[in-house]
Coordinates of C-alpha atoms and ligand atoms in Angstrom, one line a residue:
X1 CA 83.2 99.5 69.9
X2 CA 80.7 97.4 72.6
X3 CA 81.6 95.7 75.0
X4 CA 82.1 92.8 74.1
X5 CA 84.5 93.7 71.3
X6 CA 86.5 96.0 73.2
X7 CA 87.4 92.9 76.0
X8 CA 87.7 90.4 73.1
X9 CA 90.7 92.8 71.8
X10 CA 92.4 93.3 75.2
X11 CA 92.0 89.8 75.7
X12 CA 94.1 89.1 72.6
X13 CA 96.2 92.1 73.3
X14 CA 97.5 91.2 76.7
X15 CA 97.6 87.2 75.6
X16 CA 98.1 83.9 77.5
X17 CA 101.1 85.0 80.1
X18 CA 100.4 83.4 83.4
X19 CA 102.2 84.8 86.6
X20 CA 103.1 82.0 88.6
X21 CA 106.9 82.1 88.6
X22 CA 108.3 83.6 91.6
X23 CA 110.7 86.5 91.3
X24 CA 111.3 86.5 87.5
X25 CA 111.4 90.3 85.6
X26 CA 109.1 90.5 83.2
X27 CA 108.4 93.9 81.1
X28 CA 107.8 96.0 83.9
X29 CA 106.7 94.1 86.7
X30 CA 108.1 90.7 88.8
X31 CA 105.7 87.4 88.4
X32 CA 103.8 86.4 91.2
X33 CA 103.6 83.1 92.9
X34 CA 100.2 82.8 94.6
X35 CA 98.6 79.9 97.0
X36 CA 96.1 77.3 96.3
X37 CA 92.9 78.7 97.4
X38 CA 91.8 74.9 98.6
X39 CA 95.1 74.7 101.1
X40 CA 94.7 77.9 103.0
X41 CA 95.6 77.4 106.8
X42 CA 93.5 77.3 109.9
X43 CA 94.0 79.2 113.0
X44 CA 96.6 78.8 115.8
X45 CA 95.9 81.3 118.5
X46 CA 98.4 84.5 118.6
X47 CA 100.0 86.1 121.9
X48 CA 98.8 89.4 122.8
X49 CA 101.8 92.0 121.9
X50 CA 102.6 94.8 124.0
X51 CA 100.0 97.0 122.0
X52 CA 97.4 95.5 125.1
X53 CA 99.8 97.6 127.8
X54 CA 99.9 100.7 124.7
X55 CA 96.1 101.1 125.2
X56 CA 95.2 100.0 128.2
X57 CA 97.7 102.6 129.7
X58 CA 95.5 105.1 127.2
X59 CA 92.5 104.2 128.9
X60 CA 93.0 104.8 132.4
X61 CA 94.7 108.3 131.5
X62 CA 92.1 109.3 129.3
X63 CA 89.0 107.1 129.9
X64 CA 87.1 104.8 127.4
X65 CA 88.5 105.2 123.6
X66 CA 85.8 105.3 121.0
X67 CA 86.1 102.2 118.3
X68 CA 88.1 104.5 115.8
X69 CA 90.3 105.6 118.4
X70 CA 91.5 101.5 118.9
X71 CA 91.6 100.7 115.2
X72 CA 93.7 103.6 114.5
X73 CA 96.4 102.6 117.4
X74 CA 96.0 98.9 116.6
X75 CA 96.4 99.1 113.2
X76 CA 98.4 102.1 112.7
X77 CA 100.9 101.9 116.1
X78 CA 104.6 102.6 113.9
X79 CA 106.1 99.7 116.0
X80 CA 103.6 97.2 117.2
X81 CA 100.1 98.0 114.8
X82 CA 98.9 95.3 113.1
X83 CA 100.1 95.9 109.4
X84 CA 103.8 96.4 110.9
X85 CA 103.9 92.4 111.0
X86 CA 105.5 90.6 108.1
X87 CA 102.4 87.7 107.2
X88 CA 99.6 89.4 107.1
X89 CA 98.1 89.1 104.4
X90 CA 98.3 85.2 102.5
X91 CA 98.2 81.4 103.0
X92 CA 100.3 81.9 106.1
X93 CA 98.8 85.3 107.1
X94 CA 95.5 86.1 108.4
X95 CA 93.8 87.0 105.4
X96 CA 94.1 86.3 101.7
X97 CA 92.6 89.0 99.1
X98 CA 91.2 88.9 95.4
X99 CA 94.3 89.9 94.0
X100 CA 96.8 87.6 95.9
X101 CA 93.9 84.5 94.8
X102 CA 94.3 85.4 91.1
X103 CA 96.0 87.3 88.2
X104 CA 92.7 87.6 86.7
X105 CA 91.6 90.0 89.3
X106 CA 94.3 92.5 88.7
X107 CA 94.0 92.2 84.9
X108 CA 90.3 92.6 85.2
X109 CA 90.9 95.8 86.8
X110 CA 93.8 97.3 84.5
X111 CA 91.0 96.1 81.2
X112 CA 88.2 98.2 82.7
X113 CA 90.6 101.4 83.8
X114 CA 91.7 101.0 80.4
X115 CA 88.2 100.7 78.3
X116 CA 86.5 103.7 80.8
X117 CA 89.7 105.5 79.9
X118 CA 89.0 105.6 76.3
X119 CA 85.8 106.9 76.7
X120 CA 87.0 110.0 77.7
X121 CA 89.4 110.0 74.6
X122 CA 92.5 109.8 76.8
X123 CA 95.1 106.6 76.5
X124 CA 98.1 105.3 75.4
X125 CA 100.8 107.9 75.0
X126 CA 99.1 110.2 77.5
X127 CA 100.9 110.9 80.6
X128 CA 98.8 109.0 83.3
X129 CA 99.3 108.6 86.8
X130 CA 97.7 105.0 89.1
X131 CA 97.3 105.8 92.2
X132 CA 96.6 102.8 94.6
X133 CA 95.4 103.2 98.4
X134 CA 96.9 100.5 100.4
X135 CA 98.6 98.6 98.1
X136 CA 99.3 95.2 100.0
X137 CA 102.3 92.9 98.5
X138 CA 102.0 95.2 95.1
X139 CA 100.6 92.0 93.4
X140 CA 97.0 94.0 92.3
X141 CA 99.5 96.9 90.9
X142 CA 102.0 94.3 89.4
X143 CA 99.1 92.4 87.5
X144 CA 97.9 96.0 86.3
X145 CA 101.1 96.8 84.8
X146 CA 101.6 93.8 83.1
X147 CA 98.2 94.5 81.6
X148 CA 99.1 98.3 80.4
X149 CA 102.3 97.4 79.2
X150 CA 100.7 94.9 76.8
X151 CA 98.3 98.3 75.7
X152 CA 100.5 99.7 74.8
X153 CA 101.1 102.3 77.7
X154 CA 105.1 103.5 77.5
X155 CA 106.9 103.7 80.8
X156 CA 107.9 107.1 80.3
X157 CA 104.0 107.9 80.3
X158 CA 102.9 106.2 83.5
X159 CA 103.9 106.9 87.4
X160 CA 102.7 105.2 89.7
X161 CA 101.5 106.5 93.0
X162 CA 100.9 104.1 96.6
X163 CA 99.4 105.5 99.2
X164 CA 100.6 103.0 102.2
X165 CA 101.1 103.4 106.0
X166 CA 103.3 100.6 107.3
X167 CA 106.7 100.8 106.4
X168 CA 106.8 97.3 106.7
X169 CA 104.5 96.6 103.7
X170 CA 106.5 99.8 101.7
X171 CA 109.4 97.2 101.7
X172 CA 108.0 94.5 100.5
X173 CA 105.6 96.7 97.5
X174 CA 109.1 98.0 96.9
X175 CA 110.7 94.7 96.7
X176 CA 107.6 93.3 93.8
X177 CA 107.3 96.4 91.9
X178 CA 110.7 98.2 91.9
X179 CA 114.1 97.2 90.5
X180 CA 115.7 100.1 93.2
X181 CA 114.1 102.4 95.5
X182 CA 115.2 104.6 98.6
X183 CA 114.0 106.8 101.3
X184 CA 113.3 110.8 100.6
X185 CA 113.8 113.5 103.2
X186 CA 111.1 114.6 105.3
X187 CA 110.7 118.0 103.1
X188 CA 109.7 115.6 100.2
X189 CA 105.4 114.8 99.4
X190 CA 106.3 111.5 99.4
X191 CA 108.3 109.0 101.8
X192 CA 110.0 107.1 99.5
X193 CA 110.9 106.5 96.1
X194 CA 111.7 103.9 93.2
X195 CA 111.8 102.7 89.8
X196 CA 110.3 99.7 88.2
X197 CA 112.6 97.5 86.0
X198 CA 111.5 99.5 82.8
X199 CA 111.6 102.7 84.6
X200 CA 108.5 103.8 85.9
X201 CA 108.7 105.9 88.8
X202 CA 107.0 104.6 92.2
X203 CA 106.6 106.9 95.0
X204 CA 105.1 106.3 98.2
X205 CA 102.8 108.3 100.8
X206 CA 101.6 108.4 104.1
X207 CA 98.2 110.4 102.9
X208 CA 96.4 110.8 99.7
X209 CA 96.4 114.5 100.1
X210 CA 100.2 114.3 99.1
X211 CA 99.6 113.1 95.8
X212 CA 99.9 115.2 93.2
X213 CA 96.4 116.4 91.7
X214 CA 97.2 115.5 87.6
X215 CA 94.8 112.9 86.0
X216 CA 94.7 109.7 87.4
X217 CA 93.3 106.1 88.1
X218 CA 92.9 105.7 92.0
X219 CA 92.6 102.1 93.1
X220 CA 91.0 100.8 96.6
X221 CA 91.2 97.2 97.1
X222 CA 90.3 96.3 100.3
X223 CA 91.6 99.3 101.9
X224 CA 88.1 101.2 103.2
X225 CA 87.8 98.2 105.1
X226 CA 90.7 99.0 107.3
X227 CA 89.5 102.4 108.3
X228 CA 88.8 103.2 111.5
X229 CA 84.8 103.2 112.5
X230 CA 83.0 104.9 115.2
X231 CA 80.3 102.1 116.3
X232 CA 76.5 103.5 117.5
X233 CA 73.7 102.3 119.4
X234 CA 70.4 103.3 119.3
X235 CA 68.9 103.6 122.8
X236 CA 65.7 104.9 124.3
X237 CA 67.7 108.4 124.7
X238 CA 68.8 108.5 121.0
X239 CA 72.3 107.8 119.5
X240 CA 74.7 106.5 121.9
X241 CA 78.3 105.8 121.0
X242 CA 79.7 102.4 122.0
X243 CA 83.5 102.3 123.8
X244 CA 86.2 100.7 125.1
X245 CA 87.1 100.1 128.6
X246 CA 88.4 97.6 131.1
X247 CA 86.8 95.5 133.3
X248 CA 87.2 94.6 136.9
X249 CA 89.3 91.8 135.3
X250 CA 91.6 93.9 133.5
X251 CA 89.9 92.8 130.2
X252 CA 88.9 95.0 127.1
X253 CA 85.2 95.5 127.0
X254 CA 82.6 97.6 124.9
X255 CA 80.1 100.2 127.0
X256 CA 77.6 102.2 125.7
X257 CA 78.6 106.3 126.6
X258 CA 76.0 107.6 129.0
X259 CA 75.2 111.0 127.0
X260 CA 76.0 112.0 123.6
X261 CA 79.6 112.0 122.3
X262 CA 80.5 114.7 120.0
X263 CA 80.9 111.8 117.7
X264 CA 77.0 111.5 117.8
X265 CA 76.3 115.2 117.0
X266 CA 78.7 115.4 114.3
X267 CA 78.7 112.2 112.3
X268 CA 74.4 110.6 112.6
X269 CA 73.0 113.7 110.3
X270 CA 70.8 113.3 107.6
X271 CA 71.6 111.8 105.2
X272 CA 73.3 109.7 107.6
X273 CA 70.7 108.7 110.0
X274 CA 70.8 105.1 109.9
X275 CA 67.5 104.8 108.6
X276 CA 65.7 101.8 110.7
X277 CA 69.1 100.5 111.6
X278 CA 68.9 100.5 115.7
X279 CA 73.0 100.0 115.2
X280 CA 75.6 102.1 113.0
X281 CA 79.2 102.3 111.8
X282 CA 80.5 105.5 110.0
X283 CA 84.0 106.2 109.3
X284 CA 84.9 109.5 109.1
X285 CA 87.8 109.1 107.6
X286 CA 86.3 107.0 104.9
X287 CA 84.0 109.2 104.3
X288 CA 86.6 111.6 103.9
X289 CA 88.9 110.0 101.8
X290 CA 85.9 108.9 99.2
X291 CA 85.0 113.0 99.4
X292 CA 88.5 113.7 98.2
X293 CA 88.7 110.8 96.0
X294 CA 85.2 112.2 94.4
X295 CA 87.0 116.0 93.8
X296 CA 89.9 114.9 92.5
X297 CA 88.2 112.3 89.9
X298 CA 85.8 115.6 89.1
X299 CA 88.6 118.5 89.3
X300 CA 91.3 117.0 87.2
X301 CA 90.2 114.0 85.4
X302 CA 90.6 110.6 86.2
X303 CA 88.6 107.4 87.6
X304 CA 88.1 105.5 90.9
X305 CA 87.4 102.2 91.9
X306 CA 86.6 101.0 94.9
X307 CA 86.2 97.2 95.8
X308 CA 85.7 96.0 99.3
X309 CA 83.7 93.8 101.6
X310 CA 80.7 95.8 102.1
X311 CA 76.9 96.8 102.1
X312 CA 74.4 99.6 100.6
X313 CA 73.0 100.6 104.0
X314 CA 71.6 97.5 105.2
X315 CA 74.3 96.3 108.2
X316 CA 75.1 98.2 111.4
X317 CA 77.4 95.7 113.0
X318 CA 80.2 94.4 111.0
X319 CA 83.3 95.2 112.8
X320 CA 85.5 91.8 113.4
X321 CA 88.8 90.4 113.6
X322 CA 90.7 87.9 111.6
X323 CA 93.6 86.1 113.1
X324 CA 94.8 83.1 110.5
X325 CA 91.5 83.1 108.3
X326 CA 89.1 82.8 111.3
X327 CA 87.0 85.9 112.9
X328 CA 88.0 86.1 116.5
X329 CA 87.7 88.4 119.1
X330 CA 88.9 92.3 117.7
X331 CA 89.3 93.3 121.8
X332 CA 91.2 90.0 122.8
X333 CA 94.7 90.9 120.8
X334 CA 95.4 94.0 119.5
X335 CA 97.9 93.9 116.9
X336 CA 97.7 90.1 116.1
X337 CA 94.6 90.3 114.7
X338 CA 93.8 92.2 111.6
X339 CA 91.0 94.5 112.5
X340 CA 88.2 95.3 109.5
X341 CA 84.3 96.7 109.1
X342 CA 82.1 95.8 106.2
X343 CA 82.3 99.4 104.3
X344 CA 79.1 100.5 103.7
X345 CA 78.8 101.5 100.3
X346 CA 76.0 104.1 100.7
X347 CA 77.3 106.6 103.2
X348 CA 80.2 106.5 100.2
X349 CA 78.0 107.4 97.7
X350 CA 76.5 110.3 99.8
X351 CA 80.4 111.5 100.2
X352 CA 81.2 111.3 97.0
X353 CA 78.3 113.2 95.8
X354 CA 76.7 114.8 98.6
X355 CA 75.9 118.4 96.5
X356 CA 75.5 117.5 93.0
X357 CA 74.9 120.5 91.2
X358 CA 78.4 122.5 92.8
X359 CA 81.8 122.0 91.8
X360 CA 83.7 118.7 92.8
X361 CA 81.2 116.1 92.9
X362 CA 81.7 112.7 91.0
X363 CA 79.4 110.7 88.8
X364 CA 79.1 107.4 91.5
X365 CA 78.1 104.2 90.4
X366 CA 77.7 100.8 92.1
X367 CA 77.9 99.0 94.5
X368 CA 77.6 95.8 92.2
X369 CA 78.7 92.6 93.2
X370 CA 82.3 90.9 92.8
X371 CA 80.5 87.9 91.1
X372 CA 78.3 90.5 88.7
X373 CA 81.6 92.9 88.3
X374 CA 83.9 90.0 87.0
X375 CA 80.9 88.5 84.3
X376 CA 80.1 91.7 83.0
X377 CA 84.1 92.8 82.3
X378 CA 84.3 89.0 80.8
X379 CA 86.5 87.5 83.1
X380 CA 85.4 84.3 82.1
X381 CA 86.7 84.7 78.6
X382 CA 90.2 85.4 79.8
X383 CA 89.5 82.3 82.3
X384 CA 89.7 80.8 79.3
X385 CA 92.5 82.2 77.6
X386 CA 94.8 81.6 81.2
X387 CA 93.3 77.8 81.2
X388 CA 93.9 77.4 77.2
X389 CA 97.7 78.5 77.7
X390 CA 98.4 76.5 81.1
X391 CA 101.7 74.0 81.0
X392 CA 99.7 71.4 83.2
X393 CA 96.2 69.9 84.3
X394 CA 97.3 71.0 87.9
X395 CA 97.5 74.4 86.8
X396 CA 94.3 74.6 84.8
X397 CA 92.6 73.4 88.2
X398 CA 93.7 75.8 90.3
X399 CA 93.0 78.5 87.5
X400 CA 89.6 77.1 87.6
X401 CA 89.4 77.1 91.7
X402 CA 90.5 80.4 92.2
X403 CA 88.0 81.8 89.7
X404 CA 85.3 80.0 91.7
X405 CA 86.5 81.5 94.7
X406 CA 86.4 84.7 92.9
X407 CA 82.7 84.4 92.1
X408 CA 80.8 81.9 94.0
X409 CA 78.7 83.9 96.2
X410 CA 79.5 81.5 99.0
X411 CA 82.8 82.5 98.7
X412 CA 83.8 85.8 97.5
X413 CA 81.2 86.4 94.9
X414 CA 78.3 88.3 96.7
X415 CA 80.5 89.7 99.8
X416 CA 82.5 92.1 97.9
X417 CA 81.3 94.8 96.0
X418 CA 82.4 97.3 93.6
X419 CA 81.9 101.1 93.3
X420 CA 83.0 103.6 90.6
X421 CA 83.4 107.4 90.6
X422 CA 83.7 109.1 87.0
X423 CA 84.2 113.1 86.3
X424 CA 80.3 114.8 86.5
X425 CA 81.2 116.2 82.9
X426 CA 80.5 112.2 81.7
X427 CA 76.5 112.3 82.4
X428 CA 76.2 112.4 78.9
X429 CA 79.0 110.2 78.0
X430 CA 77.7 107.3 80.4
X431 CA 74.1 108.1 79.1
X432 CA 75.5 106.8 75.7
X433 CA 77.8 103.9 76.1
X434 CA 77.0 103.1 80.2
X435 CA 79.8 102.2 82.8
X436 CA 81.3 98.8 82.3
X437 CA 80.8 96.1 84.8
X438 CA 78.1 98.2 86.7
X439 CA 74.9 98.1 84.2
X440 CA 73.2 95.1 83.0
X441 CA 72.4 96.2 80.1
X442 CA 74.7 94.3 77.9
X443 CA 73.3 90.6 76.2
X444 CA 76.5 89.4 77.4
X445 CA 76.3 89.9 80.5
X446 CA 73.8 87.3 80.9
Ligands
SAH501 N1 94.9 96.1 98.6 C1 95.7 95.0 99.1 C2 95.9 95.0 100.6 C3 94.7 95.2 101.5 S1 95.2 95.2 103.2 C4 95.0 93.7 98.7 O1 93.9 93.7 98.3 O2 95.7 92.7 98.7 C5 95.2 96.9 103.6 C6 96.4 97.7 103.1 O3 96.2 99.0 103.5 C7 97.7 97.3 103.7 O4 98.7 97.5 102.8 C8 97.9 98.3 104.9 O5 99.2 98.4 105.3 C9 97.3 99.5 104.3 N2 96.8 100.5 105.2 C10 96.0 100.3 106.3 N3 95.6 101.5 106.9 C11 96.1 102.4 106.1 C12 96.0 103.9 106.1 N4 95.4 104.5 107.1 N5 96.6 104.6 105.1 C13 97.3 103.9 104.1 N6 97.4 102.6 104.1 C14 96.8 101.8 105.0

């Protein structure tokens, strides 16, 4: 089946439903109630918390902290770190996100798993396992449920696995997705668990090394993002590693480290020299995370897609703050400010498939564009579908606007990128019928 085919019949298959109605059960997920893209708030300025006092305190016992060293307090602290807030993420958060702007997106998403998934001759009545890596309000998760349930996936067959850090947004996943859920015992893989209305079973981590290692979807929406970076300048001495310290004012500023941090040595290697960039960002834990995401896909089946804001190599200074949908200061207040760097796509690709050859490397395709992405998996077509089915001309509009805002590359459209890591033993597979979304081969795409 092409393409084209294959979409037309999950587009038939998963019908008109359109998730607007807040808190209703249906199938196996809650509905979702999202904002009008055109009203989204402006700024009011924040307070700094008491995470300021956390690291200051940090620096004058230890000296300067490297850039990774604040993201990971500010954003992971357990009781002050960004993503321990309630509104984060939304119309009256800081930041809103594909899936939280449209259904589309998530159903999108659960199409292509599905269509790549039959590929490798696995599906519906197999026992399959999504894994999703900082899952936000659950709504990405929820849309892909509502998808696989209409594919004919059986609860009893799926589990789903969420890979979160703030207990804060655990409860309120827990509160879209499940129907009960409670906390496990610290001798348990996972930190929590649940059931979906039909009976899927939820279960939460604080790592993706937890997770159980059994063929599975792994989903990373906006989540690489978040990881801390270790920021690089290049100096007439080489590599130098840019810090955090305070001023004679008692204010937060960056300094370039005198020698070479280990940070230097160990992370600006080929292949990750930076090429002519005379600044660089690498996260090491990104880079470590797409590594394992890359053996697990390769050692026990499975597929991974990554979407994020993010380059192929070309940027070296990305790293900002959003506070209410504006980029502000990330040193001015720690915790009230989501923190985020543009993930650069290539030093992924290198960890996903740094030895090709071994064991345990993945197939890695992309980056492609959001915009290019959602044409090619014919998210217009089920545009069309949502609009067909809508109750009101209000509704058809805002179908409409959030689309745009999906794929105008003003907007949303060129920014964010895709990537996709498939089992080595495909090659020949992909050869044949080539990944969805990610080649523009296909008439339709045009
Ligand atoms: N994927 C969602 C949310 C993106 S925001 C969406 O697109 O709407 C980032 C998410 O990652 C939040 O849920 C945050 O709590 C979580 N997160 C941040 N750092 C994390 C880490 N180190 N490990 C696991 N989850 C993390």
């Amino acid at each position: 089946m092409n393409t084209r085919s294959l979409f037309r019949v999950c587009n038939k298959l998963i019908g008109p439903s359109i998730a607007c109605t807040p808190c209703r059960h249906v199938g196996t997920y809650k509905t979702v109630k999202r904002p009008d893209p055109s009203t989204l708030k402006m700024p009011a300025p924040g307070t700094a918390p008491k995470l300021m006092e956390i690291i200051k305190e940090k620096i004058r016992l230890k000296g300067p902290l490297s850039v990774a060293e604040y993201m990971h307090i500010v954003i992971t602290n357990p009781t002050e770190g960004y993503y321990m807030k309630k509104e984060t993420i939304g119309e009256s958060g800081d930041f809103i996100t594909s899936p939280e702007i449209s259904q589309l997106f998530g159903e999108i998403v659960g199409i292509w798993f599905y269509a790549e998934t039959q590929k490798m001759g696995m599906g519906p009545g197999r026992p399959l396992q999504i894994v999703e890596l900082g899952p936000g309000k659950g709504t990405l998760m929820s849309d892909v449920l509502r998808v696989l349930h209409r594919l004919g996936y059986k609860p009893k067959d799926l589990s789903i696995h969420l890979v979160e850090i703030s207990d804060t947004m655990q409860t309120v996943q827990a509160h879209q997705l499940c129907a009960s859920h409670k906390g496990c015992d610290v001798d348990s893989p996972h930190y929590c668990e649940g059931e979906t209305t039909s009976g899927i079973k939820v279960y939460w981590y604080y790592d993706l090394k937890k997770v159980p290692c059994n063929f599975s979807w792994y989903i990373a929406h906006e989540f690489f993002d978040v990881l801390p970076i270790h920021k690089f300048e290049k100096t007439e001495e080489g590599w130098r590693e840019l810090l955090i310290d305070i001023d004679e004012n008692e204010k937060l500023y960056y300094r370039i480290s005198a020698k070479e941090t280990n940070n230097v040595n160990n992370l600006i290697r080929p292949p990750l020299d930076g090429g002519d960039r005379t600044e660089l960002e690498v996260s090491a834990r990104g880079l470590g995370i797409a590594r394992q995401l890359a053996q697990r896909v390769d050692g026990y089946g499975g597929l991974a897609l990554i979407a994020d804001y993010g380059h192929s190599g070309e940027k070296g200074d990305t790293f900002r703050a959003f506070h209410k949908h504006k980029v502000v200061n990330p040193l001015e207040t720690p915790g009230a400010s989501d923190l985020t760097a543009d993930v650069d796509f290539s030093q992924l690709r290198v960890a996903a498939s740094m030895t090709p050859g071994d064991e345990n490397y993945a197939l890695v395709v992309g980056p492609v564009t959001q915009r290019d992405f959602l044409r090619r998996t014919q998210a217009e077509a089920r545009l069309k579908v949502l609009i067909d089915h809508a109750k009101s001309d209000e509704q058809k509009e805002t179908l409409q606007a959030a689309y745009e805002m999906l794929i105008d590359p003003e907007k949303m459209g060129e920014r964010f990128k895709f990537m996709a890591f498939y089992p080595s033993a495909m090659a020949a597979i992909l050869e044949k019928y080539p990944p969805i979304g990610f080649s523009n081969l296909e008439k339709e795409t045009k």
